[in-house]
PDB file of C-alpha atoms in Angstrom:
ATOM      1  CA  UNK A 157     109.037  70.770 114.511  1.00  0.00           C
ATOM      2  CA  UNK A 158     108.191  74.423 113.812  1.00  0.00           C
ATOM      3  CA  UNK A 159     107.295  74.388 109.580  1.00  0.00           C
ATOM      4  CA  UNK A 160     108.037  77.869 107.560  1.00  0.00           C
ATOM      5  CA  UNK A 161     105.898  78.885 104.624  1.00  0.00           C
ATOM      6  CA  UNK A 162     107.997  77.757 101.033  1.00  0.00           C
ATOM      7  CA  UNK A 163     107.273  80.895  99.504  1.00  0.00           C
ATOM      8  CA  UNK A 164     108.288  84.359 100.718  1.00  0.00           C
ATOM      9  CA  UNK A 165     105.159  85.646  99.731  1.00  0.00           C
ATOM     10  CA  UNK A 166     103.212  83.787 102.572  1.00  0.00           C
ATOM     11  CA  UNK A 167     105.060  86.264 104.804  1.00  0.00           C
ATOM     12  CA  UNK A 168     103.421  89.176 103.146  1.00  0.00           C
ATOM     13  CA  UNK A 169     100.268  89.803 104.074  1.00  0.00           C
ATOM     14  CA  UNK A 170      97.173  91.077 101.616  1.00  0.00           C
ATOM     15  CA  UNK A 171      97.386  94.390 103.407  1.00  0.00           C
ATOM     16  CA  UNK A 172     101.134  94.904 103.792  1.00  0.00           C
ATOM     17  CA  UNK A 173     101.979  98.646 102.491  1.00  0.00           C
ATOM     18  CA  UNK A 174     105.205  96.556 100.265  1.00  0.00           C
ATOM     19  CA  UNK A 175     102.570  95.375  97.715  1.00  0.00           C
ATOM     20  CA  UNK A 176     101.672  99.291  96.918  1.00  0.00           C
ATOM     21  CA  UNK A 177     105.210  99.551  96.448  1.00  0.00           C
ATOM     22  CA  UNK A 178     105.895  96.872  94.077  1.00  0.00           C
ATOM     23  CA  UNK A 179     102.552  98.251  91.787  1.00  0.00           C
ATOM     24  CA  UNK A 180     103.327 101.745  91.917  1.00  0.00           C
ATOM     25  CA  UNK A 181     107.103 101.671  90.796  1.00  0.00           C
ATOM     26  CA  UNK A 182     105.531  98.425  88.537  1.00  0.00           C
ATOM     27  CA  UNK A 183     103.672 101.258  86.178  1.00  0.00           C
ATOM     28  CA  UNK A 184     106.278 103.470  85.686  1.00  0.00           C
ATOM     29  CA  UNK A 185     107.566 104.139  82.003  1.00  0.00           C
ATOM     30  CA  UNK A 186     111.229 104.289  83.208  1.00  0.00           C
ATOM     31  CA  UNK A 187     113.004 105.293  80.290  1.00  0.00           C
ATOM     32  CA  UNK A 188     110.476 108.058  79.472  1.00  0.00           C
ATOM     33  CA  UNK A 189     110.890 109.308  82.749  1.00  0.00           C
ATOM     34  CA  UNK A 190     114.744 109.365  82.096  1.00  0.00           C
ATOM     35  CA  UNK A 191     115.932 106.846  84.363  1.00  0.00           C
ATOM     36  CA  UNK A 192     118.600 104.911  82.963  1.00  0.00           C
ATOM     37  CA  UNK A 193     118.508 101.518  81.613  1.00  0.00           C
ATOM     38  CA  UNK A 194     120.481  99.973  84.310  1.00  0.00           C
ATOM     39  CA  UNK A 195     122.581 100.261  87.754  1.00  0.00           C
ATOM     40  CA  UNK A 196     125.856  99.149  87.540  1.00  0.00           C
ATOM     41  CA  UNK A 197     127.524  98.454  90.859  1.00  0.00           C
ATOM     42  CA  UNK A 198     131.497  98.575  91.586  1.00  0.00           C
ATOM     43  CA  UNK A 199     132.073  95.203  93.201  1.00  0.00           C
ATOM     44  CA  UNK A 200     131.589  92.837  90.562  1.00  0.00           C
ATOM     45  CA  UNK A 201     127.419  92.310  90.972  1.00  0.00           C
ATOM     46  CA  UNK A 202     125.352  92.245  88.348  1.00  0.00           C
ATOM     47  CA  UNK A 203     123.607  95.070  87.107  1.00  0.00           C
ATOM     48  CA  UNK A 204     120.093  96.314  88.650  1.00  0.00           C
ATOM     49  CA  UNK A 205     116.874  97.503  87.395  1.00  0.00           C
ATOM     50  CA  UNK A 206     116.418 100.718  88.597  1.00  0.00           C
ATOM     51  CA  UNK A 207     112.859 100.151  89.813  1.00  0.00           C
ATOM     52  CA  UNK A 208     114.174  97.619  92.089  1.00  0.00           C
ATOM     53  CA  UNK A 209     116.859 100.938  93.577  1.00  0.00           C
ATOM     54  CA  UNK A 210     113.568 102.972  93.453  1.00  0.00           C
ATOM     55  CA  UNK A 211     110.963 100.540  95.959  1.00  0.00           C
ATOM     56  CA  UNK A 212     114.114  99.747  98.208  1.00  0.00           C
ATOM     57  CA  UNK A 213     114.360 103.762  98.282  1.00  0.00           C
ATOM     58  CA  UNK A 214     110.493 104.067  98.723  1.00  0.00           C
ATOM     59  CA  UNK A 215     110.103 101.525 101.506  1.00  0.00           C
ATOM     60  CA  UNK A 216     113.407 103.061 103.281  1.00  0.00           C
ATOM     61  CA  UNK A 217     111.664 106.475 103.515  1.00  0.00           C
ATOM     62  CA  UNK A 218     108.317 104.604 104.251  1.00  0.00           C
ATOM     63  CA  UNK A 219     110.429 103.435 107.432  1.00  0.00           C
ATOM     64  CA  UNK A 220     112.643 106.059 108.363  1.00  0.00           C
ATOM     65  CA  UNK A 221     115.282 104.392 106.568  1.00  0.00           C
ATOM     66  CA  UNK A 222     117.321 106.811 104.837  1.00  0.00           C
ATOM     67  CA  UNK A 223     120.867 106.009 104.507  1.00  0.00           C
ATOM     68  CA  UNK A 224     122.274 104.242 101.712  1.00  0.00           C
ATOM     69  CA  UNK A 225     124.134 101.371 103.933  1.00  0.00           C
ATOM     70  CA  UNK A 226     121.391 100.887 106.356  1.00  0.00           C
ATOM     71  CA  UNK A 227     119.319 100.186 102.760  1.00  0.00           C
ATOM     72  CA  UNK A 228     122.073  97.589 101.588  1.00  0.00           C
ATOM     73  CA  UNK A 229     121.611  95.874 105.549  1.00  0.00           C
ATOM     74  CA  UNK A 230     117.898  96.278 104.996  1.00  0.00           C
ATOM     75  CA  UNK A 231     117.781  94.347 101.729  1.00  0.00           C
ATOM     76  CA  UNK A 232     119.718  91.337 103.424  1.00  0.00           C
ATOM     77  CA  UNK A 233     117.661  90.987 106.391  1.00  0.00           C
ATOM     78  CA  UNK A 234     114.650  92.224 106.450  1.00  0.00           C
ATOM     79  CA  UNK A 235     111.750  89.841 104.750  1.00  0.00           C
ATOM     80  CA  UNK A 236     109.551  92.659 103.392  1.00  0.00           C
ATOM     81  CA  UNK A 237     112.754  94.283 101.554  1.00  0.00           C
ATOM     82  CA  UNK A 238     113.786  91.006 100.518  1.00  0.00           C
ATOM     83  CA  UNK A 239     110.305  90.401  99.307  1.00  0.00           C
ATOM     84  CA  UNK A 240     110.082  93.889  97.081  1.00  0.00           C
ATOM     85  CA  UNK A 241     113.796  93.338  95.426  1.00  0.00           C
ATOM     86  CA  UNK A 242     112.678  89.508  94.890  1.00  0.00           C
ATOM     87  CA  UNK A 243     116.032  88.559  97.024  1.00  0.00           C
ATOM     88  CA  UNK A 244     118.561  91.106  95.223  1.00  0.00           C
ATOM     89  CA  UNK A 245     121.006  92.330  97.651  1.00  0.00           C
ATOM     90  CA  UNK A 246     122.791  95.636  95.688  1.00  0.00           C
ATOM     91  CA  UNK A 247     125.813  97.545  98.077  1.00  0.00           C
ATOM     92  CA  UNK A 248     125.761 100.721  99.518  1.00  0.00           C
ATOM     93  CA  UNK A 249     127.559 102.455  96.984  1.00  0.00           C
ATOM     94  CA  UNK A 250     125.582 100.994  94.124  1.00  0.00           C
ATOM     95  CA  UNK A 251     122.032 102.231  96.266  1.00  0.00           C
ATOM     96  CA  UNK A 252     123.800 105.760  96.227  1.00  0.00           C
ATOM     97  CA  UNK A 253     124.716 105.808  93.039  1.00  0.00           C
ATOM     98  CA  UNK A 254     121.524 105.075  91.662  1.00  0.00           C
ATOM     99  CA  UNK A 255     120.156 108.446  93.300  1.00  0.00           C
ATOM    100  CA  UNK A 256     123.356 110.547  92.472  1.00  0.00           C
ATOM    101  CA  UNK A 257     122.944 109.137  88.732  1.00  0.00           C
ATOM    102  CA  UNK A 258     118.818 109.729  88.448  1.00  0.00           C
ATOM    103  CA  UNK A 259     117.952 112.845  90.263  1.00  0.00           C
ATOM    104  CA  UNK A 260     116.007 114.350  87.327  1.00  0.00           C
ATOM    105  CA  UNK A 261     114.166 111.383  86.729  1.00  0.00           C
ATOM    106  CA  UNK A 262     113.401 110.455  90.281  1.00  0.00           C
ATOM    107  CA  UNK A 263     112.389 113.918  90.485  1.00  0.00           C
ATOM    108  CA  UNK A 264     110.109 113.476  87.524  1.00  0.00           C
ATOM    109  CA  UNK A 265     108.793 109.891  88.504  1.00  0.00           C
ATOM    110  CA  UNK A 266     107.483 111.405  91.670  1.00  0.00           C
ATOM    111  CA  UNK A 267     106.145 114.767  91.181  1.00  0.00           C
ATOM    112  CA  UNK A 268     104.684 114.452  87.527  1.00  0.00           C
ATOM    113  CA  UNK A 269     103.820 111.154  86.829  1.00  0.00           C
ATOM    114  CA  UNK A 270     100.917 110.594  89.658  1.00  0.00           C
ATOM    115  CA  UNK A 271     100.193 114.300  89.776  1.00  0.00           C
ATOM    116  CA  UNK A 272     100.077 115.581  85.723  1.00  0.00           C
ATOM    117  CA  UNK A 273      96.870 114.845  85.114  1.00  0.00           C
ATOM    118  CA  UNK A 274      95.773 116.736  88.052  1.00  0.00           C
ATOM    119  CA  UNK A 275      97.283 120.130  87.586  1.00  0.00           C
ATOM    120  CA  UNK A 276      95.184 121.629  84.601  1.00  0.00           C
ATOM    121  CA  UNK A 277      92.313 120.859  86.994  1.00  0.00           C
ATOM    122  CA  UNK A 278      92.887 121.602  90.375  1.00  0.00           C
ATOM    123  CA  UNK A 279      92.837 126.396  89.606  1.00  0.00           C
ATOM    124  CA  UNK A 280      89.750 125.886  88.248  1.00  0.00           C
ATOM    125  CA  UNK A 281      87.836 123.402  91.251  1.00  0.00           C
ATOM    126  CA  UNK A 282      89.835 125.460  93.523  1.00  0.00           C
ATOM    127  CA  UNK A 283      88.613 128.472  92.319  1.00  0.00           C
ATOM    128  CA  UNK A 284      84.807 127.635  92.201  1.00  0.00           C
ATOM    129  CA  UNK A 285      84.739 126.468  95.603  1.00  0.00           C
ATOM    130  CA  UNK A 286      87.150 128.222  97.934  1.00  0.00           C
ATOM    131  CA  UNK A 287      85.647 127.236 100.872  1.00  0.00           C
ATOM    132  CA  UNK A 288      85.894 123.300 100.568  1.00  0.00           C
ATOM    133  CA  UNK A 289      89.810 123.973  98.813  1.00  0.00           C
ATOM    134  CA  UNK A 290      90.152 125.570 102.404  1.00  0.00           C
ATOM    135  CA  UNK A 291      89.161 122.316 104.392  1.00  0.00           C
ATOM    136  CA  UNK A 292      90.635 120.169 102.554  1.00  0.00           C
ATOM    137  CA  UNK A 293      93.829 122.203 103.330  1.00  0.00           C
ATOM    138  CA  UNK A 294      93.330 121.656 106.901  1.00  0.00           C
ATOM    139  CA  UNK A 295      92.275 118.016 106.267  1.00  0.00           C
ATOM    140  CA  UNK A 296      94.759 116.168 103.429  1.00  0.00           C
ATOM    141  CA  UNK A 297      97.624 118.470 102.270  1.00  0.00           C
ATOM    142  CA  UNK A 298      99.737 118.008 105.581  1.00  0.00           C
ATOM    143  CA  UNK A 299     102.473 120.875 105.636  1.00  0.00           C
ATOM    144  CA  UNK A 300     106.318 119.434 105.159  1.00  0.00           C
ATOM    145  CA  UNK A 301     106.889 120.938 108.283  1.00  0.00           C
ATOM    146  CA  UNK A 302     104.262 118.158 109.529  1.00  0.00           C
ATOM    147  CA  UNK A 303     106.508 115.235 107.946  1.00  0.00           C
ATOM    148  CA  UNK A 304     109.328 116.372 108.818  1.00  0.00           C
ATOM    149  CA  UNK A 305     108.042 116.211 112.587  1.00  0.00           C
ATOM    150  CA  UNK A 306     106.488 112.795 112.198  1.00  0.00           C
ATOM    151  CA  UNK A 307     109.402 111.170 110.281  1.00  0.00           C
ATOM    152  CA  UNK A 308     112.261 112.396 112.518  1.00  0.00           C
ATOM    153  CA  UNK A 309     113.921 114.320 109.295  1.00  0.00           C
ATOM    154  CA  UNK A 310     115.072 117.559 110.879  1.00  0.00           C
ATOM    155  CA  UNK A 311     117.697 117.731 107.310  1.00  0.00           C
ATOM    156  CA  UNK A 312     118.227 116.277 104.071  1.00  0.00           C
ATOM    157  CA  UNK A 313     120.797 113.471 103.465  1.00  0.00           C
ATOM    158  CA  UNK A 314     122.036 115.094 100.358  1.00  0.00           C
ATOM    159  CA  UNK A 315     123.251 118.566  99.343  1.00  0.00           C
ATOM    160  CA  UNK A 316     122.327 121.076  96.324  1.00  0.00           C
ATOM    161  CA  UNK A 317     119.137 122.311  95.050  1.00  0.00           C
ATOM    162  CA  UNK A 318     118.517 119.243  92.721  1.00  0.00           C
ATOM    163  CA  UNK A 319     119.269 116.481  95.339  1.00  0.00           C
ATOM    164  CA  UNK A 320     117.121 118.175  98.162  1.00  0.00           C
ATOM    165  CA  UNK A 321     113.977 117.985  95.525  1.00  0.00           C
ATOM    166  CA  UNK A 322     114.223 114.291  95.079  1.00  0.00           C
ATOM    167  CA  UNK A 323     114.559 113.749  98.381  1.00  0.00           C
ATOM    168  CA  UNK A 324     111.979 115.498  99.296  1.00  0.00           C
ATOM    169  CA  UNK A 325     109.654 113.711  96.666  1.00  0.00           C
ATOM    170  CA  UNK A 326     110.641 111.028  97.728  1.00  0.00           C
ATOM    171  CA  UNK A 327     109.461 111.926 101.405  1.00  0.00           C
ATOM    172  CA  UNK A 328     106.113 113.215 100.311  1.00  0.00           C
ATOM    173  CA  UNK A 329     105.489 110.297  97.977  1.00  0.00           C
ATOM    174  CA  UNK A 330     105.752 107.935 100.670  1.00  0.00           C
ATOM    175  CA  UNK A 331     104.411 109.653 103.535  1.00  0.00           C
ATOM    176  CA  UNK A 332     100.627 110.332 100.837  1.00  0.00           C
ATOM    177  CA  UNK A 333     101.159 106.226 100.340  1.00  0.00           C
ATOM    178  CA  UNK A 334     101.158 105.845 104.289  1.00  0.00           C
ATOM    179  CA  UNK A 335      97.878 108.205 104.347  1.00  0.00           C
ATOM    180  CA  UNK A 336      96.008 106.495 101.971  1.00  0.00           C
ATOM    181  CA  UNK A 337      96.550 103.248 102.868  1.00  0.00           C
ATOM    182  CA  UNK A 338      95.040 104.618 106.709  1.00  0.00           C
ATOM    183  CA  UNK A 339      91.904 105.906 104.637  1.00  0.00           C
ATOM    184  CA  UNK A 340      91.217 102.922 102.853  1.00  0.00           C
ATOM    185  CA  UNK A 341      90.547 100.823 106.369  1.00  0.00           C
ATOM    186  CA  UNK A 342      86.806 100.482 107.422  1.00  0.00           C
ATOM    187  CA  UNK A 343      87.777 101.343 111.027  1.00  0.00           C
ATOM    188  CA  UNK A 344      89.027 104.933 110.166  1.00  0.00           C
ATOM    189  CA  UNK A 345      86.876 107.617 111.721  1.00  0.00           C
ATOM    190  CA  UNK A 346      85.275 110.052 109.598  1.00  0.00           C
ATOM    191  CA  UNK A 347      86.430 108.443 106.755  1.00  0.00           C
ATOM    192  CA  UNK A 348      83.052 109.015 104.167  1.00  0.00           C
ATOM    193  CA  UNK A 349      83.736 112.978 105.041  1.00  0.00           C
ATOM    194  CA  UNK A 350      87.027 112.630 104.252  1.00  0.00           C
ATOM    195  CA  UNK A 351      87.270 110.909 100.827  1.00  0.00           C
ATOM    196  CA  UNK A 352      84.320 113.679 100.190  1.00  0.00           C
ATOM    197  CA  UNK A 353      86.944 116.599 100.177  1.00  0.00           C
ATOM    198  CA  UNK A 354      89.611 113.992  98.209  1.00  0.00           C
ATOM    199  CA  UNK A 355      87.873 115.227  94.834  1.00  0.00           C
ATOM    200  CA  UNK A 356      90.186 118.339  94.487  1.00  0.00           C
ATOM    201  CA  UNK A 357      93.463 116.101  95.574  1.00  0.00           C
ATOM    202  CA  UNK A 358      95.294 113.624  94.117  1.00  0.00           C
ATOM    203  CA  UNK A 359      94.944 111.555  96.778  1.00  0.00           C
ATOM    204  CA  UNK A 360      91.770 109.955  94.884  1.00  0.00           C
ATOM    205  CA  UNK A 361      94.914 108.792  92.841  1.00  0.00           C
ATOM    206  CA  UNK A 362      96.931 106.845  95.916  1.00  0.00           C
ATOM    207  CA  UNK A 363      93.740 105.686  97.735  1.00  0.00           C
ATOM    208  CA  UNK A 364      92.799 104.142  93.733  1.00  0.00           C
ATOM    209  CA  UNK A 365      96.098 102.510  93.806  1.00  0.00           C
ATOM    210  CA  UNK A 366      95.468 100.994  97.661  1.00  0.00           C
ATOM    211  CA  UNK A 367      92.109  99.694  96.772  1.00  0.00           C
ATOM    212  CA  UNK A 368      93.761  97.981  93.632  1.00  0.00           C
ATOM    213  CA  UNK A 369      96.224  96.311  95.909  1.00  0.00           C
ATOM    214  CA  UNK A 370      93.847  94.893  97.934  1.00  0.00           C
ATOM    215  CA  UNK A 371      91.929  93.279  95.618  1.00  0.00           C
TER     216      UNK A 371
END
């Protein structure tokens, strides 16, 4: 008689990229970043946290999942998406919605929040040391051109200036997860030269949030 684990957890491993999912979006100030208070969906579900629409968004992008109904099959099938929404199960329409309602603040969520205290920084480093802003260039800020390649996203889902921004955060947010979860392993070449050039990126900021995660 084959025996399954009684928790879902025991199918996530330690290392599994879900668990720098559920911390990341688990830190967000959601209302100050202007998300709304809930997700209301059209078929008679209850209402959602929008964090939970957010890492089902974040792991679909992490995967190449991009479509709001392959999402909604995602969430019922897959154990690491069942894991991050704890079992919720929201529709298609309720997944879109929650983008179409939240642009601004997913927007916000991605591009400020991880990145703010960075920016009054980065002109000055940058300035006084041109040479090692130049290699890390050529080492951690991968050109979208780049992820688009990798990912198989030759065009954006959505339409209008607004829309293509989040999902294009959305993108790069997942895609610097993916990275810094490769330079956190021990077998990585090169990796002590690399996290040298991290001090001028943000990445110091993922590759914190990876090493927290697997604690």
């Amino acid at each position: 008689m084959i025996l399954f684990p009684e928790s879902i957890d025991e199918y996530i491993n330690e290392d599994n990229t879900v668990r720098i999912i559920e911390e990341y979006i688990e830190q967000l100030d959601m209302k100050e970043l202007g998300f709304k208070k809930t997700v209301y969906p059209t078929i008679g579900r209850p209402p959602y946290d929008p964090k939970d629409i957010l890492k089902l968004y974040l792991y679909g992008y992490l995967n190449r999942i991009r479509s709001s109904r392959r999402l909604e099959h995602e969430a019922s099938r897959n154990i690491e998406a069942i894991w991050l929404l704890k079992k919720l199960k929201p529709d298609f329409k309720t997944i879109a919605d929650c983008r179409k309602d939240n642009k601004k603040a997913l927007s916000r969520s991605i591009f400020r929040h991880i990145d703010q205290n960075f920016l009054d920084t980065i002109d000055l480093q940058t300035e006084l040391n041109k040479d090692k802003y130049k290699l890390r260039q050529m080492i951690v800020e991968h050109p979208f051109g780049t992820i688009k390649r990798s990912w198989g996203a030759y065009y954006f889902l959505t339409r209008r200036k607004i829309s293509v921004t989040t999902e294009m955060a959305i993108s790069f947010l997942t895609y610097n997860m993916k990275r810094a979860w490769i330079f956190t392993r021990s077998d990585v070449p090169m990796l002590p030269p690399i996290l040298d050039f991290l001090d001028l990126s943000n990445y110091n900021v993922y590759i914190a949030l990876v090493k927290e995660v697997k604690k």
